[in-house]
Amino acid sequence: MEFQKTPGWLDWYAVPSAPTFRVPAGSVDAHCHVFGPGAEFPYAPERKYTPCDASKAQLFALRDRLGFARNVVVQATCHGADNRAMVDALVNSNGKARGVATVRRAVTDDELRAMHAAGVRGVRFNFVKRLVDFTPRDELMEIAARIAPLGWHVVIYFEAVDLPELWDFFTALPTTIVVDHMGRPDASKPVDGPEFELFVRFMREYPNVWSKVSCPERLSVSGPKALDGEPGLEHGAYRDVIPFARRIVETFPDRVLWGTDWPHPNLKDHMPDDGLLVDFIPHIATTPELQRKLLVDNPMRLYWPEEN
Ligand code: 0GY
């Protein structure tokens, strides 16, 4: 089946720059996706976008180029609740990938057990309105109750302005919770303003809440270029996101994860160089100890606990 990608869709870097920052041995890229290929794993009819294909082999090549050891492959909304592409990546990774699925109420216990055997360790609940249709909260709570006995966690994706309304639902979830991209703060607002304070309070009051400190390219208002117009970290790329991510890393060093977000769906202005994203890490985790926790200890504890 031929799929035409969404008009204006930006392709990922075929050959990202080799990062200058060397990630610690055993590092995990804890947020990335596979897209199709559509001819083999068709995109979901209910999808809100059609991406360019991004295969497991291309993901594993990126992993090796950036110096990572493992991946956590997160089900993307363009595949709906059809987890075959993600599961195929896991079972062909030689144990180097674990996954996060999207399931509906109709999922059977046998299907959940089969996904567990393949390496799935969580489900994702997405509340970003441009990406998904509404799912009733009682269905999500029912799913959370069913995956909890497997030792899985719930990944939540939402916009910062929606946290107050979602608070009661999130704080009633019975599992570990992992927030995508720090709950998408508005980086043009102060890091100690009421909106981000609420997110910090969420993590402080609920020790089962973790956060990915990923996606500066998605959150940044200042963007990949500095005032002098030059791209690159030495010129201050994504500098407005640094205080947000540093605050979370330094306040909750044992509950943070990092991921590339490759192949970077739905970016409109620019496509990040994945090597540059890796070079961003020491700006948000400024010591070797924080870097080891962020990239190795925390993701290993969550996704490969049997190796601890
Ligand atoms: C991300 C972010 C986005 C998309 C998805 O599953 C998805 O389609 O997560 C987005 O558009 O912000 O983490 O990949």
mmCIF file of C-alpha atoms and ligand atoms in Angstrom:
data_model
loop_
_atom_site.group_PDB
_atom_site.id
_atom_site.type_symbol
_atom_site.label_atom_id
_atom_site.label_comp_id
_atom_site.label_asym_id
_atom_site.label_seq_id
_atom_site.Cartn_x
_atom_site.Cartn_y
_atom_site.Cartn_z
ATOM 1 C CA MET A 1 0.000 0.000 0.000
ATOM 2 C CA GLU A 2 1.323 3.459 -0.945
ATOM 3 C CA PHE A 3 1.043 6.213 1.651
ATOM 4 C CA GLN A 4 1.535 9.879 0.777
ATOM 5 C CA LYS A 5 3.123 11.637 3.731
ATOM 6 C CA THR A 6 1.409 14.714 5.127
ATOM 7 C CA PRO A 7 2.229 17.808 2.996
ATOM 8 C CA GLY A 8 5.112 19.793 4.493
ATOM 9 C CA TRP A 9 6.386 16.775 6.432
ATOM 10 C CA LEU A 10 10.078 17.170 7.277
ATOM 11 C CA ASP A 11 12.326 14.152 6.767
ATOM 12 C CA TRP A 12 14.748 13.116 9.501
ATOM 13 C CA TYR A 13 18.515 13.486 9.059
ATOM 14 C CA ALA A 14 19.772 10.493 7.101
ATOM 15 C CA VAL A 15 23.266 11.014 8.517
ATOM 16 C CA PRO A 16 23.248 13.075 11.720
ATOM 17 C CA SER A 17 26.508 14.569 12.908
ATOM 18 C CA ALA A 18 28.602 12.419 15.233
ATOM 19 C CA PRO A 19 28.028 13.852 18.722
ATOM 20 C CA THR A 20 30.899 15.473 20.578
ATOM 21 C CA PHE A 21 29.435 14.388 23.911
ATOM 22 C CA ARG A 22 30.126 10.709 24.548
ATOM 23 C CA VAL A 23 27.172 9.180 26.366
ATOM 24 C CA PRO A 24 28.035 6.759 29.206
ATOM 25 C CA ALA A 25 28.355 3.059 28.357
ATOM 26 C CA GLY A 26 24.969 1.352 28.372
ATOM 27 C CA SER A 27 22.932 4.500 27.629
ATOM 28 C CA VAL A 28 19.285 4.149 26.673
ATOM 29 C CA ASP A 29 17.412 6.296 24.150
ATOM 30 C CA ALA A 30 14.148 6.103 26.086
ATOM 31 C CA HIS A 31 11.848 7.859 23.631
ATOM 32 C CA CYS A 32 11.873 7.046 19.938
ATOM 33 C CA HIS A 33 9.476 5.626 17.379
ATOM 34 C CA VAL A 34 9.325 3.463 14.284
ATOM 35 C CA PHE A 35 7.036 4.457 11.423
ATOM 36 C CA GLY A 36 5.982 1.550 9.237
ATOM 37 C CA PRO A 37 7.360 1.033 6.716
ATOM 38 C CA GLY A 38 3.807 1.653 5.582
ATOM 39 C CA ALA A 39 3.939 -1.094 2.950
ATOM 40 C CA GLU A 40 4.650 -3.657 5.675
ATOM 41 C CA PHE A 41 2.901 -2.109 8.672
ATOM 42 C CA PRO A 42 0.091 0.140 7.384
ATOM 43 C CA TYR A 43 -0.668 3.390 9.172
ATOM 44 C CA ALA A 44 -3.905 3.502 11.170
ATOM 45 C CA PRO A 45 -7.072 4.722 9.433
ATOM 46 C CA GLU A 46 -7.795 7.086 12.370
ATOM 47 C CA ARG A 47 -4.318 8.720 12.246
ATOM 48 C CA LYS A 48 -3.974 12.524 12.281
ATOM 49 C CA TYR A 49 -0.828 12.546 10.134
ATOM 50 C CA THR A 50 0.999 10.313 7.703
ATOM 51 C CA PRO A 51 4.750 10.327 8.400
ATOM 52 C CA CYS A 52 7.704 9.347 6.262
ATOM 53 C CA ASP A 53 8.700 5.730 6.839
ATOM 54 C CA ALA A 54 11.307 5.172 9.549
ATOM 55 C CA SER A 55 12.212 1.523 9.966
ATOM 56 C CA LYS A 56 13.678 -0.508 12.804
ATOM 57 C CA ALA A 57 16.940 -0.955 10.879
ATOM 58 C CA GLN A 58 17.236 2.821 10.518
ATOM 59 C CA LEU A 59 16.505 3.258 14.238
ATOM 60 C CA PHE A 60 19.170 0.728 15.206
ATOM 61 C CA ALA A 61 21.684 2.446 12.883
ATOM 62 C CA LEU A 62 20.950 5.747 14.613
ATOM 63 C CA ARG A 63 21.380 4.095 18.024
ATOM 64 C CA ASP A 64 24.832 2.874 17.040
ATOM 65 C CA ARG A 65 25.891 6.155 15.440
ATOM 66 C CA LEU A 66 24.948 8.176 18.539
ATOM 67 C CA GLY A 67 26.689 5.711 20.876
ATOM 68 C CA PHE A 68 23.585 4.368 22.611
ATOM 69 C CA ALA A 69 23.188 0.745 23.709
ATOM 70 C CA ARG A 70 19.406 0.395 23.830
ATOM 71 C CA ASN A 71 16.079 1.909 22.787
ATOM 72 C CA VAL A 72 12.631 2.311 24.242
ATOM 73 C CA VAL A 73 10.285 2.348 21.247
ATOM 74 C CA VAL A 74 7.109 4.273 21.985
ATOM 75 C CA GLN A 75 3.978 3.551 19.968
ATOM 76 C CA ALA A 76 3.229 6.605 17.821
ATOM 77 C CA THR A 77 -0.328 7.771 17.173
ATOM 78 C CA CYS A 78 -0.031 7.250 13.400
ATOM 79 C CA HIS A 79 -0.169 3.507 14.138
ATOM 80 C CA GLY A 80 -3.157 3.810 16.479
ATOM 81 C CA ALA A 81 -3.528 0.701 18.632
ATOM 82 C CA ASP A 82 -1.911 -1.537 16.013
ATOM 83 C CA ASN A 83 1.387 -2.241 17.764
ATOM 84 C CA ARG A 84 2.866 -4.565 15.124
ATOM 85 C CA ALA A 85 5.606 -2.223 13.843
ATOM 86 C CA MET A 86 6.761 -1.409 17.382
ATOM 87 C CA VAL A 87 6.657 -5.058 18.514
ATOM 88 C CA ASP A 88 8.512 -6.130 15.345
ATOM 89 C CA ALA A 89 11.281 -3.677 16.275
ATOM 90 C CA LEU A 90 11.496 -5.117 19.791
ATOM 91 C CA VAL A 91 11.671 -8.764 18.774
ATOM 92 C CA ASN A 92 14.350 -8.010 16.177
ATOM 93 C CA SER A 93 16.541 -5.954 18.522
ATOM 94 C CA ASN A 94 18.483 -8.796 20.172
ATOM 95 C CA GLY A 95 17.021 -7.712 23.496
ATOM 96 C CA LYS A 96 18.243 -4.149 23.044
ATOM 97 C CA ALA A 97 14.788 -2.576 22.797
ATOM 98 C CA ARG A 98 11.774 -2.440 25.045
ATOM 99 C CA GLY A 99 8.469 -0.806 24.164
ATOM 100 C CA VAL A 100 5.433 1.207 25.160
ATOM 101 C CA ALA A 101 2.139 0.229 23.494
ATOM 102 C CA THR A 102 -1.230 1.775 22.833
ATOM 103 C CA VAL A 103 -4.140 -0.514 23.649
ATOM 104 C CA ARG A 104 -7.890 -0.255 23.730
ATOM 105 C CA ARG A 105 -10.359 -1.718 26.178
ATOM 106 C CA ALA A 106 -10.870 -4.703 23.842
ATOM 107 C CA VAL A 107 -7.277 -5.933 24.239
ATOM 108 C CA THR A 108 -7.210 -9.493 25.582
ATOM 109 C CA ASP A 109 -5.071 -10.800 28.429
ATOM 110 C CA ASP A 110 -3.349 -13.121 25.958
ATOM 111 C CA GLU A 111 -2.445 -10.134 23.776
ATOM 112 C CA LEU A 112 -1.049 -8.286 26.784
ATOM 113 C CA ARG A 113 1.012 -11.334 27.790
ATOM 114 C CA ALA A 114 2.340 -11.698 24.240
ATOM 115 C CA MET A 115 3.365 -8.040 24.207
ATOM 116 C CA HIS A 116 5.081 -8.501 27.555
ATOM 117 C CA ALA A 117 7.027 -11.443 26.168
ATOM 118 C CA ALA A 118 8.076 -9.251 23.221
ATOM 119 C CA GLY A 119 9.402 -6.551 25.578
ATOM 120 C CA VAL A 120 6.521 -4.124 26.100
ATOM 121 C CA ARG A 121 6.637 -2.562 29.553
ATOM 122 C CA GLY A 122 4.067 0.239 29.403
ATOM 123 C CA VAL A 123 1.035 1.789 27.757
ATOM 124 C CA ARG A 124 0.735 5.343 26.498
ATOM 125 C CA PHE A 125 -2.244 7.599 27.168
ATOM 126 C CA ASN A 126 -2.213 10.579 24.835
ATOM 127 C CA PHE A 127 -4.176 13.738 25.639
ATOM 128 C CA VAL A 128 -2.748 15.997 22.930
ATOM 129 C CA LYS A 129 -5.854 16.925 20.981
ATOM 130 C CA ARG A 130 -4.152 17.436 17.612
ATOM 131 C CA LEU A 131 -2.912 13.813 17.764
ATOM 132 C CA VAL A 132 -5.792 11.672 18.982
ATOM 133 C CA ASP A 133 -9.543 11.408 19.398
ATOM 134 C CA PHE A 134 -10.919 11.484 22.911
ATOM 135 C CA THR A 135 -10.864 8.240 24.914
ATOM 136 C CA PRO A 136 -13.178 8.069 27.954
ATOM 137 C CA ARG A 137 -11.314 8.224 31.277
ATOM 138 C CA ASP A 138 -13.049 5.096 32.565
ATOM 139 C CA GLU A 139 -11.620 3.120 29.640
ATOM 140 C CA LEU A 140 -8.107 4.393 30.394
ATOM 141 C CA MET A 141 -8.474 3.631 34.111
ATOM 142 C CA GLU A 142 -9.655 0.122 33.256
ATOM 143 C CA ILE A 143 -6.594 -0.381 31.040
ATOM 144 C CA ALA A 144 -4.291 0.938 33.778
ATOM 145 C CA ALA A 145 -5.776 -1.537 36.267
ATOM 146 C CA ARG A 146 -5.219 -4.395 33.807
ATOM 147 C CA ILE A 147 -1.591 -3.595 33.004
ATOM 148 C CA ALA A 148 -0.561 -2.855 36.593
ATOM 149 C CA PRO A 149 -0.220 -6.554 37.570
ATOM 150 C CA LEU A 150 2.249 -7.009 34.688
ATOM 151 C CA GLY A 151 4.518 -4.431 36.334
ATOM 152 C CA TRP A 152 3.961 -2.024 33.439
ATOM 153 C CA HIS A 153 3.757 1.760 33.746
ATOM 154 C CA VAL A 154 1.640 4.439 32.062
ATOM 155 C CA VAL A 155 3.233 7.050 29.793
ATOM 156 C CA ILE A 156 1.185 10.241 29.579
ATOM 157 C CA TYR A 157 1.439 12.938 26.930
ATOM 158 C CA PHE A 158 -0.354 16.239 27.469
ATOM 159 C CA GLU A 159 0.021 20.027 27.098
ATOM 160 C CA ALA A 160 0.926 22.087 30.199
ATOM 161 C CA VAL A 161 -2.319 24.070 30.106
ATOM 162 C CA ASP A 162 -4.299 20.827 30.468
ATOM 163 C CA LEU A 163 -2.574 19.579 33.634
ATOM 164 C CA PRO A 164 -5.061 21.146 36.101
ATOM 165 C CA GLU A 165 -7.963 19.417 34.387
ATOM 166 C CA LEU A 166 -6.141 16.079 34.156
ATOM 167 C CA TRP A 167 -4.674 16.197 37.685
ATOM 168 C CA ASP A 168 -7.303 14.060 39.441
ATOM 169 C CA PHE A 169 -7.152 11.384 36.761
ATOM 170 C CA PHE A 170 -3.345 11.239 36.737
ATOM 171 C CA THR A 171 -3.028 11.121 40.512
ATOM 172 C CA ALA A 172 -5.511 8.231 40.684
ATOM 173 C CA LEU A 173 -3.462 6.008 38.336
ATOM 174 C CA PRO A 174 -2.205 2.883 40.132
ATOM 175 C CA THR A 175 1.182 2.542 38.402
ATOM 176 C CA THR A 176 4.415 4.407 37.839
ATOM 177 C CA ILE A 177 3.664 7.341 35.519
ATOM 178 C CA VAL A 178 6.114 8.681 32.939
ATOM 179 C CA VAL A 179 5.413 12.133 31.520
ATOM 180 C CA ASP A 180 6.489 12.843 27.955
ATOM 181 C CA HIS A 181 8.585 15.965 27.381
ATOM 182 C CA MET A 182 8.078 17.528 30.850
ATOM 183 C CA GLY A 183 4.382 17.994 30.172
ATOM 184 C CA ARG A 184 5.174 20.347 27.285
ATOM 185 C CA PRO A 185 5.904 23.575 29.169
ATOM 186 C CA ASP A 186 5.584 26.891 27.371
ATOM 187 C CA ALA A 187 9.273 27.813 27.232
ATOM 188 C CA SER A 188 8.430 31.494 26.798
ATOM 189 C CA LYS A 189 7.014 31.525 30.338
ATOM 190 C CA PRO A 190 9.198 31.711 33.464
ATOM 191 C CA VAL A 191 10.638 28.453 34.779
ATOM 192 C CA ASP A 192 9.428 29.468 38.260
ATOM 193 C CA GLY A 193 6.036 30.695 37.031
ATOM 194 C CA PRO A 194 2.744 29.099 38.109
ATOM 195 C CA GLU A 195 2.428 26.773 35.122
ATOM 196 C CA PHE A 196 5.747 24.972 35.544
ATOM 197 C CA GLU A 197 5.478 25.153 39.344
ATOM 198 C CA LEU A 198 2.366 23.008 39.036
ATOM 199 C CA PHE A 199 4.326 20.400 37.092
ATOM 200 C CA VAL A 200 7.124 20.442 39.675
ATOM 201 C CA ARG A 201 4.513 20.046 42.399
ATOM 202 C CA PHE A 202 3.046 17.088 40.501
ATOM 203 C CA MET A 203 6.428 15.354 40.601
ATOM 204 C CA ARG A 204 7.207 16.415 44.167
ATOM 205 C CA GLU A 205 3.919 15.245 45.684
ATOM 206 C CA TYR A 206 3.657 12.029 43.660
ATOM 207 C CA PRO A 207 6.861 9.986 43.852
ATOM 208 C CA ASN A 208 5.501 7.561 41.248
ATOM 209 C CA VAL A 209 5.758 10.319 38.593
ATOM 210 C CA TRP A 210 8.799 10.363 36.285
ATOM 211 C CA SER A 211 9.563 12.732 33.415
ATOM 212 C CA LYS A 212 11.296 12.575 30.074
ATOM 213 C CA VAL A 213 13.428 15.691 29.731
ATOM 214 C CA SER A 214 13.367 15.324 25.981
ATOM 215 C CA CYS A 215 12.388 17.384 22.938
ATOM 216 C CA PRO A 216 14.079 20.783 23.266
ATOM 217 C CA GLU A 217 13.489 21.110 19.510
ATOM 218 C CA ARG A 218 9.740 20.728 20.079
ATOM 219 C CA LEU A 219 9.474 22.986 23.125
ATOM 220 C CA SER A 220 11.890 25.748 22.218
ATOM 221 C CA VAL A 221 10.517 29.133 21.205
ATOM 222 C CA SER A 222 13.996 30.568 20.606
ATOM 223 C CA GLY A 223 14.622 27.616 18.238
ATOM 224 C CA PRO A 224 17.778 26.141 16.761
ATOM 225 C CA LYS A 225 19.418 29.499 16.054
ATOM 226 C CA ALA A 226 20.773 32.188 18.352
ATOM 227 C CA LEU A 227 20.307 35.913 17.976
ATOM 228 C CA ASP A 228 23.302 36.049 15.666
ATOM 229 C CA GLY A 229 21.384 33.760 13.328
ATOM 230 C CA GLU A 230 23.857 30.902 13.516
ATOM 231 C CA PRO A 231 22.624 27.372 14.193
ATOM 232 C CA GLY A 232 24.277 25.171 16.795
ATOM 233 C CA LEU A 233 24.666 24.782 20.528
ATOM 234 C CA GLU A 234 27.668 27.069 20.751
ATOM 235 C CA HIS A 235 25.321 29.779 19.526
ATOM 236 C CA GLY A 236 22.622 28.892 22.021
ATOM 237 C CA ALA A 237 20.306 26.517 20.168
ATOM 238 C CA TYR A 238 17.208 25.658 22.239
ATOM 239 C CA ARG A 239 18.646 27.747 25.112
ATOM 240 C CA ASP A 240 15.209 28.667 26.468
ATOM 241 C CA VAL A 241 14.473 24.994 27.294
ATOM 242 C CA ILE A 242 17.638 24.479 29.371
ATOM 243 C CA PRO A 243 16.303 25.972 32.663
ATOM 244 C CA PHE A 244 13.202 23.766 32.511
ATOM 245 C CA ALA A 245 15.064 20.534 31.857
ATOM 246 C CA ARG A 246 17.876 21.342 34.314
ATOM 247 C CA ARG A 247 15.384 22.058 37.042
ATOM 248 C CA ILE A 248 13.701 18.672 36.592
ATOM 249 C CA VAL A 249 16.989 16.756 36.279
ATOM 250 C CA GLU A 250 18.466 18.398 39.387
ATOM 251 C CA THR A 251 15.311 18.184 41.521
ATOM 252 C CA PHE A 252 14.350 14.621 40.577
ATOM 253 C CA PRO A 253 17.600 12.977 39.421
ATOM 254 C CA ASP A 254 16.298 9.439 39.988
ATOM 255 C CA ARG A 255 13.069 9.898 38.011
ATOM 256 C CA VAL A 256 14.199 11.357 34.692
ATOM 257 C CA LEU A 257 14.659 9.774 31.283
ATOM 258 C CA TRP A 258 15.998 11.096 27.989
ATOM 259 C CA GLY A 259 15.204 10.250 24.379
ATOM 260 C CA THR A 260 15.909 11.509 20.892
ATOM 261 C CA ASP A 261 12.241 11.429 19.807
ATOM 262 C CA TRP A 262 13.534 10.192 16.434
ATOM 263 C CA PRO A 263 12.124 10.387 13.737
ATOM 264 C CA HIS A 264 10.652 13.624 15.120
ATOM 265 C CA PRO A 265 7.024 13.630 13.964
ATOM 266 C CA ASN A 266 5.097 16.827 13.288
ATOM 267 C CA LEU A 267 7.925 19.341 13.317
ATOM 268 C CA LYS A 268 7.053 22.319 11.170
ATOM 269 C CA ASP A 269 10.006 24.708 11.294
ATOM 270 C CA HIS A 270 13.149 22.619 11.343
ATOM 271 C CA MET A 271 14.382 19.066 11.720
ATOM 272 C CA PRO A 272 16.949 18.633 14.488
ATOM 273 C CA ASP A 273 20.308 17.011 13.878
ATOM 274 C CA ASP A 274 20.227 14.053 16.299
ATOM 275 C CA GLY A 275 23.939 14.464 17.013
ATOM 276 C CA LEU A 276 23.231 18.011 18.177
ATOM 277 C CA LEU A 277 20.448 16.740 20.434
ATOM 278 C CA VAL A 278 22.960 14.424 22.123
ATOM 279 C CA ASP A 279 25.339 17.344 22.541
ATOM 280 C CA PHE A 280 22.504 19.141 24.336
ATOM 281 C CA ILE A 281 22.512 16.554 27.161
ATOM 282 C CA PRO A 282 25.438 18.024 29.186
ATOM 283 C CA HIS A 283 23.598 21.371 29.197
ATOM 284 C CA ILE A 284 20.689 19.806 31.109
ATOM 285 C CA ALA A 285 22.546 17.104 33.095
ATOM 286 C CA THR A 286 25.719 18.877 34.031
ATOM 287 C CA THR A 287 27.678 16.237 35.972
ATOM 288 C CA PRO A 288 28.767 12.690 35.098
ATOM 289 C CA GLU A 289 26.605 11.398 37.963
ATOM 290 C CA LEU A 290 23.461 13.131 36.687
ATOM 291 C CA GLN A 291 24.232 11.935 33.167
ATOM 292 C CA ARG A 292 24.633 8.334 34.319
ATOM 293 C CA LYS A 293 21.340 8.411 36.195
ATOM 294 C CA LEU A 294 19.494 10.026 33.272
ATOM 295 C CA LEU A 295 20.880 7.826 30.527
ATOM 296 C CA VAL A 296 21.672 4.499 32.207
ATOM 297 C CA ASP A 297 20.509 3.892 35.792
ATOM 298 C CA ASN A 298 16.954 5.243 35.537
ATOM 299 C CA PRO A 299 15.924 3.684 32.209
ATOM 300 C CA MET A 300 17.534 0.382 33.188
ATOM 301 C CA ARG A 301 15.586 0.353 36.467
ATOM 302 C CA LEU A 302 12.322 0.989 34.646
ATOM 303 C CA TYR A 303 12.741 -1.091 31.487
ATOM 304 C CA TRP A 304 15.302 -3.788 32.329
ATOM 305 C CA PRO A 305 14.822 -4.230 36.103
ATOM 306 C CA GLU A 306 15.914 -7.853 35.904
ATOM 307 C CA GLU A 307 19.443 -6.683 35.057
ATOM 308 C CA ASN A 308 19.769 -4.509 38.172
HETATM 309 C C1 0GY B 1 6.347 12.642 20.147
HETATM 310 C C2 0GY B 1 5.523 13.799 19.876
HETATM 311 C C3 0GY B 1 4.508 13.900 18.984
HETATM 312 C C4 0GY B 1 3.837 12.814 18.328
HETATM 313 C C5 0GY B 1 3.546 11.628 18.889
HETATM 314 O O1 0GY B 1 2.620 9.525 18.890
HETATM 315 C C6 0GY B 1 2.726 10.579 18.265
HETATM 316 O O2 0GY B 1 2.198 10.785 17.170
HETATM 317 O O3 0GY B 1 3.994 11.336 20.088
HETATM 318 C C7 0GY B 1 4.017 15.257 18.683
HETATM 319 O O4 0GY B 1 3.474 15.470 17.576
HETATM 320 O O5 0GY B 1 4.180 16.157 19.555
HETATM 321 O O6 0GY B 1 6.731 12.377 21.273
HETATM 322 O O7 0GY B 1 6.647 11.916 19.218
#
